[in-house]
PDB file of C-alpha atoms in Angstrom:
ATOM      1  CA  GLU N 284       7.018  18.090  -3.739  1.00 90.00           C
ATOM      2  CA  ILE N 285       5.702  15.134  -5.200  1.00 91.00           C
ATOM      3  CA  SER N 286       7.950  16.217  -8.810  1.00 93.00           C
ATOM      4  CA  LEU N 287      11.127  17.200  -6.283  1.00 94.00           C
ATOM      5  CA  ALA N 288      10.307  13.540  -4.200  1.00 95.00           C
ATOM      6  CA  HIS N 289      10.444  11.532  -7.802  1.00 94.00           C
ATOM      7  CA  ASN N 290      12.794   8.190  -7.412  1.00 92.00           C
ATOM      8  CA  GLY N 291      12.650   9.016  -3.832  1.00 94.00           C
ATOM      9  CA  VAL N 292      10.472   8.590  -0.239  1.00 95.00           C
ATOM     10  CA  LEU N 293       7.290  11.068  -0.243  1.00 96.00           C
ATOM     11  CA  PHE N 294       6.710  10.893   3.548  1.00 97.00           C
ATOM     12  CA  LEU N 295       3.709  13.105   4.418  1.00 96.00           C
ATOM     13  CA  ASP N 296       3.558  13.204   7.966  1.00 95.00           C
ATOM     14  CA  GLU N 297      -0.113  13.513   9.496  1.00 94.00           C
ATOM     15  CA  LEU N 298      -1.835  12.248   6.756  1.00 94.00           C
ATOM     16  CA  PRO N 299      -5.732  13.535   7.647  1.00 92.00           C
ATOM     17  CA  GLU N 300      -4.288  16.789   8.748  1.00 91.00           C
ATOM     18  CA  PHE N 301      -3.451  17.880   4.952  1.00 92.00           C
ATOM     19  CA  SER N 302      -6.698  18.926   3.271  1.00 91.00           C
ATOM     20  CA  ARG N 303      -9.093  16.398   1.631  1.00 89.00           C
ATOM     21  CA  GLN N 304      -8.672  18.977  -1.697  1.00 90.00           C
ATOM     22  CA  VAL N 305      -4.387  18.705  -1.818  1.00 90.00           C
ATOM     23  CA  LEU N 306      -4.989  14.557  -1.010  1.00 92.00           C
ATOM     24  CA  GLU N 307      -7.327  14.538  -4.065  1.00 92.00           C
ATOM     25  CA  VAL N 308      -5.275  16.408  -6.170  1.00 90.00           C
ATOM     26  CA  MET N 309      -2.586  13.347  -5.808  1.00 91.00           C
ATOM     27  CA  ARG N 310      -4.201  10.319  -6.945  1.00 91.00           C
ATOM     28  CA  GLN N 311      -3.421  11.393 -10.719  1.00 89.00           C
ATOM     29  CA  PRO N 312      -0.169  11.694  -9.995  1.00 91.00           C
ATOM     30  CA  LEU N 313       0.447   8.808  -8.267  1.00 90.00           C
ATOM     31  CA  GLU N 314      -1.481   6.118 -11.107  1.00 88.00           C
ATOM     32  CA  ASP N 315       0.300   7.612 -14.092  1.00 89.00           C
ATOM     33  CA  ARG N 316       3.935   8.556 -11.876  1.00 90.00           C
ATOM     34  CA  LYS N 317       4.057  12.047 -13.381  1.00 92.00           C
ATOM     35  CA  ILE N 318       2.213  15.597 -13.003  1.00 92.00           C
ATOM     36  CA  THR N 319       0.507  17.528 -14.864  1.00 89.00           C
ATOM     37  CA  ILE N 320       0.760  21.268 -14.431  1.00 88.00           C
ATOM     38  CA  ALA N 321      -1.684  23.555 -17.172  1.00 87.00           C
ATOM     39  CA  ARG N 322      -2.873  26.942 -17.942  1.00 89.00           C
ATOM     40  CA  ALA N 323      -3.911  28.807 -19.993  1.00 87.00           C
ATOM     41  CA  LYS N 324      -1.655  28.915 -22.587  1.00 88.00           C
ATOM     42  CA  TYR N 325       0.303  26.168 -22.052  1.00 90.00           C
ATOM     43  CA  SER N 326       0.867  23.234 -20.072  1.00 92.00           C
ATOM     44  CA  ILE N 327       3.849  21.442 -18.383  1.00 93.00           C
ATOM     45  CA  GLU N 328       4.647  17.703 -17.234  1.00 94.00           C
ATOM     46  CA  TYR N 329       6.342  16.710 -14.740  1.00 94.00           C
ATOM     47  CA  PRO N 330       8.256  13.132 -13.727  1.00 94.00           C
ATOM     48  CA  ALA N 331       6.707  12.227 -10.102  1.00 93.00           C
ATOM     49  CA  GLY N 332       7.312   8.133  -9.401  1.00 91.00           C
ATOM     50  CA  VAL N 333       7.970   8.005  -5.682  1.00 93.00           C
ATOM     51  CA  MET N 334       6.795   6.331  -3.212  1.00 93.00           C
ATOM     52  CA  LEU N 335       4.191   7.686  -1.239  1.00 95.00           C
ATOM     53  CA  VAL N 336       4.998   6.708   2.751  1.00 96.00           C
ATOM     54  CA  ALA N 337       2.412   7.872   4.532  1.00 95.00           C
ATOM     55  CA  SER N 338       1.286   7.595   8.304  1.00 95.00           C
ATOM     56  CA  MET N 339      -1.802   9.110  10.305  1.00 93.00           C
ATOM     57  CA  ASN N 340      -3.531   8.262  13.978  1.00 92.00           C
ATOM     58  CA  PRO N 341      -7.038   6.472  13.858  1.00 88.00           C
ATOM     59  CA  CYS N 342      -8.724   9.024  15.268  1.00 91.00           C
ATOM     60  CA  PRO N 343      -8.109  13.095  16.101  1.00 93.00           C
ATOM     61  CA  CYS N 344      -7.028  11.746  20.403  1.00 92.00           C
ATOM     62  CA  GLY N 345      -4.799   8.183  19.184  1.00 90.00           C
ATOM     63  CA  TYR N 346      -6.970   6.027  21.277  1.00 90.00           C
ATOM     64  CA  TYR N 347     -10.276   4.630  18.189  1.00 87.00           C
ATOM     65  CA  ASN N 348      -9.768   0.911  18.394  1.00 82.00           C
ATOM     66  CA  HIS N 349      -6.467   0.864  21.074  1.00 83.00           C
ATOM     67  CA  PRO N 350      -6.794  -2.201  23.840  1.00 81.00           C
ATOM     68  CA  GLU N 351      -6.874  -0.111  26.866  1.00 84.00           C
ATOM     69  CA  LYS N 352      -7.033   3.417  26.612  1.00 88.00           C
ATOM     70  CA  GLU N 353     -10.801   5.185  25.987  1.00 91.00           C
ATOM     71  CA  CYS N 354     -11.137   6.861  23.300  1.00 91.00           C
ATOM     72  CA  ILE N 355     -12.727  10.831  23.821  1.00 94.00           C
ATOM     73  CA  CYS N 356     -13.416  11.394  20.212  1.00 93.00           C
ATOM     74  CA  SER N 357     -17.212  11.483  18.971  1.00 93.00           C
ATOM     75  CA  PRO N 358     -18.729   8.823  16.659  1.00 90.00           C
ATOM     76  CA  GLY N 359     -19.245  12.430  13.906  1.00 91.00           C
ATOM     77  CA  THR N 360     -15.419  13.465  14.992  1.00 92.00           C
ATOM     78  CA  ILE N 361     -13.929   9.499  14.124  1.00 89.00           C
ATOM     79  CA  GLN N 362     -16.255   9.936  11.043  1.00 87.00           C
ATOM     80  CA  ARG N 363     -14.834  12.915   9.392  1.00 89.00           C
ATOM     81  CA  TYR N 364     -11.498  12.588  10.194  1.00 90.00           C
ATOM     82  CA  LEU N 365     -10.719   9.536   8.887  1.00 87.00           C
ATOM     83  CA  GLY N 366     -13.030  10.836   6.877  1.00 85.00           C
ATOM     84  CA  LYS N 367     -10.344  12.965   4.410  1.00 87.00           C
ATOM     85  CA  ILE N 368      -8.454   9.405   3.287  1.00 89.00           C
ATOM     86  CA  SER N 369     -11.291   8.927   0.601  1.00 88.00           C
ATOM     87  CA  GLY N 370     -11.228   5.213  -1.187  1.00 86.00           C
ATOM     88  CA  PRO N 371      -9.770   6.316  -4.861  1.00 88.00           C
ATOM     89  CA  LEU N 372      -6.525   7.631  -2.372  1.00 90.00           C
ATOM     90  CA  LEU N 373      -6.716   4.442  -0.426  1.00 88.00           C
ATOM     91  CA  ASP N 374      -6.691   2.298  -3.370  1.00 87.00           C
ATOM     92  CA  ARG N 375      -3.640   3.718  -4.651  1.00 89.00           C
ATOM     93  CA  ILE N 376      -1.321   2.716  -1.656  1.00 92.00           C
ATOM     94  CA  ASP N 377      -0.436  -0.501  -1.948  1.00 92.00           C
ATOM     95  CA  ILE N 378      -0.038  -1.898   2.385  1.00 94.00           C
ATOM     96  CA  GLN N 379      -1.374  -0.886   4.697  1.00 92.00           C
ATOM     97  CA  VAL N 380      -1.189  -2.066   8.326  1.00 89.00           C
ATOM     98  CA  GLU N 381      -2.464  -0.808  11.449  1.00 86.00           C
ATOM     99  CA  ILE N 382      -0.269  -1.006  14.231  1.00 84.00           C
ATOM    100  CA  VAL N 383      -1.289  -2.020  17.368  1.00 80.00           C
ATOM    101  CA  PRO N 384       0.061  -0.944  21.156  1.00 81.00           C
ATOM    102  CA  VAL N 385       3.703  -3.816  21.616  1.00 80.00           C
ATOM    103  CA  PRO N 386       3.378  -5.146  24.859  1.00 80.00           C
ATOM    104  CA  PHE N 387       6.084  -4.495  27.064  1.00 81.00           C
ATOM    105  CA  GLU N 388       6.958  -8.671  26.379  1.00 81.00           C
ATOM    106  CA  LYS N 389       7.177  -7.464  23.755  1.00 80.00           C
ATOM    107  CA  ILE N 390       9.464  -4.616  24.303  1.00 80.00           C
ATOM    108  CA  SER N 391      11.705  -6.611  26.678  1.00 78.00           C
ATOM    109  CA  ASP N 392      12.394  -9.741  24.226  1.00 79.00           C
ATOM    110  CA  THR N 393      16.099 -10.031  23.743  1.00 78.00           C
ATOM    111  CA  ARG N 394      15.752 -13.545  21.529  1.00 81.00           C
ATOM    112  CA  PRO N 395      17.671 -12.378  18.610  1.00 83.00           C
ATOM    113  CA  ALA N 396      15.059 -10.867  15.046  1.00 83.00           C
ATOM    114  CA  GLU N 397      16.460 -10.890  11.787  1.00 86.00           C
ATOM    115  CA  SER N 398      18.857  -8.945  11.307  1.00 91.00           C
ATOM    116  CA  SER N 399      18.883  -5.380   9.056  1.00 93.00           C
ATOM    117  CA  GLU N 400      21.639  -6.669   6.381  1.00 94.00           C
ATOM    118  CA  SER N 401      20.042 -10.466   5.491  1.00 93.00           C
ATOM    119  CA  ILE N 402      17.278  -8.620   5.666  1.00 93.00           C
ATOM    120  CA  ARG N 403      18.635  -6.277   2.979  1.00 95.00           C
ATOM    121  CA  GLN N 404      20.347  -8.888   0.901  1.00 96.00           C
ATOM    122  CA  ARG N 405      16.242 -10.856   0.193  1.00 94.00           C
ATOM    123  CA  VAL N 406      15.524  -7.312  -1.015  1.00 95.00           C
ATOM    124  CA  ILE N 407      18.024  -7.160  -3.217  1.00 96.00           C
ATOM    125  CA  ALA N 408      18.018 -10.663  -4.488  1.00 96.00           C
ATOM    126  CA  ALA N 409      14.326 -10.273  -4.706  1.00 96.00           C
ATOM    127  CA  ARG N 410      14.877  -6.611  -7.423  1.00 96.00           C
ATOM    128  CA  GLU N 411      17.279  -8.719  -9.489  1.00 96.00           C
ATOM    129  CA  ILE N 412      15.011 -11.325 -10.270  1.00 97.00           C
ATOM    130  CA  GLN N 413      12.512  -8.190 -10.466  1.00 97.00           C
ATOM    131  CA  ALA N 414      15.216  -6.960 -13.212  1.00 95.00           C
ATOM    132  CA  ALA N 415      15.482 -10.228 -15.469  1.00 96.00           C
ATOM    133  CA  ARG N 416      11.254 -10.409 -15.598  1.00 96.00           C
ATOM    134  CA  PHE N 417      11.081  -7.013 -16.899  1.00 96.00           C
ATOM    135  CA  ALA N 418      14.629  -6.598 -19.148  1.00 95.00           C
ATOM    136  CA  ASP N 419      12.684  -6.852 -22.615  1.00 95.00           C
ATOM    137  CA  TYR N 420      10.260  -4.374 -21.304  1.00 95.00           C
ATOM    138  CA  PRO N 421      11.388  -0.977 -21.749  1.00 93.00           C
ATOM    139  CA  GLY N 422      10.340   1.124 -18.426  1.00 88.00           C
ATOM    140  CA  ILE N 423       9.325  -1.326 -16.216  1.00 91.00           C
ATOM    141  CA  TYR N 424      11.903  -2.392 -13.816  1.00 91.00           C
ATOM    142  CA  CYS N 425       9.705  -3.187 -10.330  1.00 93.00           C
ATOM    143  CA  ASN N 426       5.893  -5.172  -9.889  1.00 95.00           C
ATOM    144  CA  ALA N 427       4.859  -2.618  -8.655  1.00 92.00           C
ATOM    145  CA  GLN N 428       5.649  -0.911 -12.151  1.00 91.00           C
ATOM    146  CA  MET N 429       3.053  -3.598 -14.294  1.00 94.00           C
ATOM    147  CA  THR N 430       0.371  -2.928 -16.011  1.00 92.00           C
ATOM    148  CA  THR N 431      -2.618  -5.225 -16.599  1.00 91.00           C
ATOM    149  CA  ARG N 432      -1.668  -7.215 -19.079  1.00 94.00           C
ATOM    150  CA  LEU N 433       2.084  -8.078 -17.490  1.00 96.00           C
ATOM    151  CA  LEU N 434      -0.355  -8.928 -14.113  1.00 95.00           C
ATOM    152  CA  ASN N 435      -2.052 -11.836 -16.009  1.00 94.00           C
ATOM    153  CA  ARG N 436       0.894 -12.966 -17.478  1.00 95.00           C
ATOM    154  CA  PHE N 437       3.434 -12.834 -14.085  1.00 96.00           C
ATOM    155  CA  ALA N 438       1.181 -12.022 -11.118  1.00 95.00           C
ATOM    156  CA  VAL N 439      -0.925 -15.621 -11.547  1.00 94.00           C
ATOM    157  CA  PRO N 440      -2.517 -16.779  -8.295  1.00 95.00           C
ATOM    158  CA  ASP N 441      -2.881 -20.492  -7.653  1.00 93.00           C
ATOM    159  CA  GLU N 442      -6.192 -22.409  -7.622  1.00 94.00           C
ATOM    160  CA  ALA N 443      -5.849 -21.610  -3.900  1.00 95.00           C
ATOM    161  CA  GLY N 444      -4.631 -18.290  -4.479  1.00 95.00           C
ATOM    162  CA  LEU N 445      -7.711 -17.440  -6.374  1.00 95.00           C
ATOM    163  CA  LYS N 446     -10.252 -18.313  -4.544  1.00 96.00           C
ATOM    164  CA  ARG N 447      -8.397 -16.496  -1.506  1.00 94.00           C
ATOM    165  CA  LEU N 448      -8.112 -13.489  -2.913  1.00 94.00           C
ATOM    166  CA  LYS N 449     -12.289 -13.637  -4.465  1.00 94.00           C
ATOM    167  CA  ASP N 450     -13.471 -15.251  -1.453  1.00 94.00           C
ATOM    168  CA  ALA N 451     -11.587 -11.400   0.076  1.00 92.00           C
ATOM    169  CA  MET N 452     -12.849  -9.079  -2.705  1.00 91.00           C
ATOM    170  CA  ASN N 453     -16.763 -10.431  -1.355  1.00 91.00           C
ATOM    171  CA  ARG N 454     -15.862 -10.019   1.616  1.00 90.00           C
ATOM    172  CA  PHE N 455     -14.109  -6.840   1.833  1.00 87.00           C
ATOM    173  CA  HIS N 456     -15.737  -5.306  -0.605  1.00 87.00           C
ATOM    174  CA  LEU N 457     -12.111  -4.476  -2.653  1.00 87.00           C
ATOM    175  CA  SER N 458     -12.883  -2.503  -5.732  1.00 87.00           C
ATOM    176  CA  ALA N 459     -10.447  -3.329  -8.497  1.00 89.00           C
ATOM    177  CA  ARG N 460      -7.706  -1.725  -8.209  1.00 89.00           C
ATOM    178  CA  ALA N 461      -7.688  -3.039  -4.609  1.00 91.00           C
ATOM    179  CA  TYR N 462      -7.620  -6.462  -7.086  1.00 93.00           C
ATOM    180  CA  ASP N 463      -4.300  -5.102  -8.878  1.00 94.00           C
ATOM    181  CA  ARG N 464      -2.740  -3.481  -5.415  1.00 93.00           C
ATOM    182  CA  ILE N 465      -2.672  -7.324  -4.067  1.00 95.00           C
ATOM    183  CA  LEU N 466      -1.207  -9.537  -7.045  1.00 96.00           C
ATOM    184  CA  LYS N 467       1.078  -6.765  -7.207  1.00 96.00           C
ATOM    185  CA  VAL N 468       2.241  -7.046  -3.538  1.00 96.00           C
ATOM    186  CA  ALA N 469       1.582 -11.106  -3.841  1.00 97.00           C
ATOM    187  CA  ARG N 470       4.770 -11.589  -6.232  1.00 97.00           C
ATOM    188  CA  THR N 471       6.691  -9.218  -4.200  1.00 97.00           C
ATOM    189  CA  ILE N 472       6.574 -11.467  -0.981  1.00 97.00           C
ATOM    190  CA  ALA N 473       6.390 -14.458  -3.704  1.00 97.00           C
ATOM    191  CA  ASP N 474      10.063 -12.943  -4.906  1.00 97.00           C
ATOM    192  CA  LEU N 475      11.552 -11.955  -1.527  1.00 96.00           C
ATOM    193  CA  GLU N 476      10.608 -16.199  -1.041  1.00 94.00           C
ATOM    194  CA  GLY N 477      12.656 -16.525  -3.372  1.00 93.00           C
ATOM    195  CA  SER N 478       9.405 -18.402  -5.164  1.00 94.00           C
ATOM    196  CA  GLU N 479       8.199 -19.043  -9.295  1.00 92.00           C
ATOM    197  CA  GLY N 480       4.845 -18.551  -8.533  1.00 94.00           C
ATOM    198  CA  VAL N 481       2.481 -16.753  -6.867  1.00 96.00           C
ATOM    199  CA  GLN N 482       1.071 -19.442  -4.017  1.00 96.00           C
ATOM    200  CA  VAL N 483      -1.740 -18.709  -2.005  1.00 96.00           C
ATOM    201  CA  GLN N 484       0.191 -17.786   1.091  1.00 96.00           C
ATOM    202  CA  HIS N 485       1.487 -15.116  -0.897  1.00 96.00           C
ATOM    203  CA  ILE N 486      -1.638 -13.878  -1.474  1.00 96.00           C
ATOM    204  CA  ASN N 487      -2.712 -14.115   2.637  1.00 95.00           C
ATOM    205  CA  GLU N 488      -0.131 -12.782   3.277  1.00 96.00           C
ATOM    206  CA  ALA N 489      -1.184  -9.269   0.699  1.00 95.00           C
ATOM    207  CA  VAL N 490      -4.508  -9.552   1.832  1.00 94.00           C
ATOM    208  CA  ASN N 491      -3.889  -9.433   5.173  1.00 92.00           C
ATOM    209  CA  TYR N 492      -1.921  -6.253   4.369  1.00 92.00           C
ATOM    210  CA  ARG N 493      -4.304  -3.787   3.120  1.00 88.00           C
ATOM    211  CA  ASN N 494      -6.313  -3.041   6.414  1.00 81.00           C
ATOM    212  CA  LEU N 495      -7.913   0.958   5.913  1.00 79.00           C
ATOM    213  CA  ASP N 496      -9.780   0.305   2.189  1.00 67.00           C
ATOM    214  CA  ARG N 497     -12.222  -2.338   3.949  1.00 57.00           C
ATOM    215  CA  GLU N 498     -15.573  -0.889   3.466  1.00 54.00           C
ATOM    216  CA  ASN N 499     -16.049  -1.120   7.664  1.00 50.00           C
ATOM    217  CA  TRP N 500     -13.062  -0.073   9.037  1.00 56.00           C
ATOM    218  CA  GLY N 501     -13.897   2.617  10.530  1.00 51.00           C
ATOM    219  CA  ASP N 502     -17.484   1.471  11.955  1.00 51.00           C
ATOM    220  CA  ARG N 503     -15.711  -1.159  14.288  1.00 44.00           C
TER     221      ARG N 503
END
């Protein structure tokens, strides 16, 4: 399934309902963008350059951390449920967003929002920036594919951004892999704004997109 989704989206609904063994097998393909099937007499590689999108409830009943409804799950049940998603797997997911219930006032708001066409144009412009940036680097087409060497060249934040990133790493006990992911997302946010450099506001937004791999997320 991972290879069938090559160059496309692999969507996993209700992520903790998959067995932990299955989820852990995904770690290396997500990192290497290929999957290896090894047998006694031969080994075969399949391409696996996917965009992973996953969704999950915060607990089996769905109301953990709900602002109005009470969760009926025991603490042990919640920990076992969330424990199926390991830290190393979360490290490989660039953007992690906790969705809270939308209040009626927001649902009934009739003010016009940014159109999909406008967003599409910004994404196309950002992709063109990245295509030009990596024109001299075969096999690299977008920020998500940057190596550490390329990060050090194209995604170095300004002084205030570096300080904010250091504070986030220490405060939330983030890993070195999460550090790289934050820089890649921040570089993309900067591209969407048409900014040549990665600034502190881009780092702030990228840090806010890493909700679930913070050490204390499941203890609130």
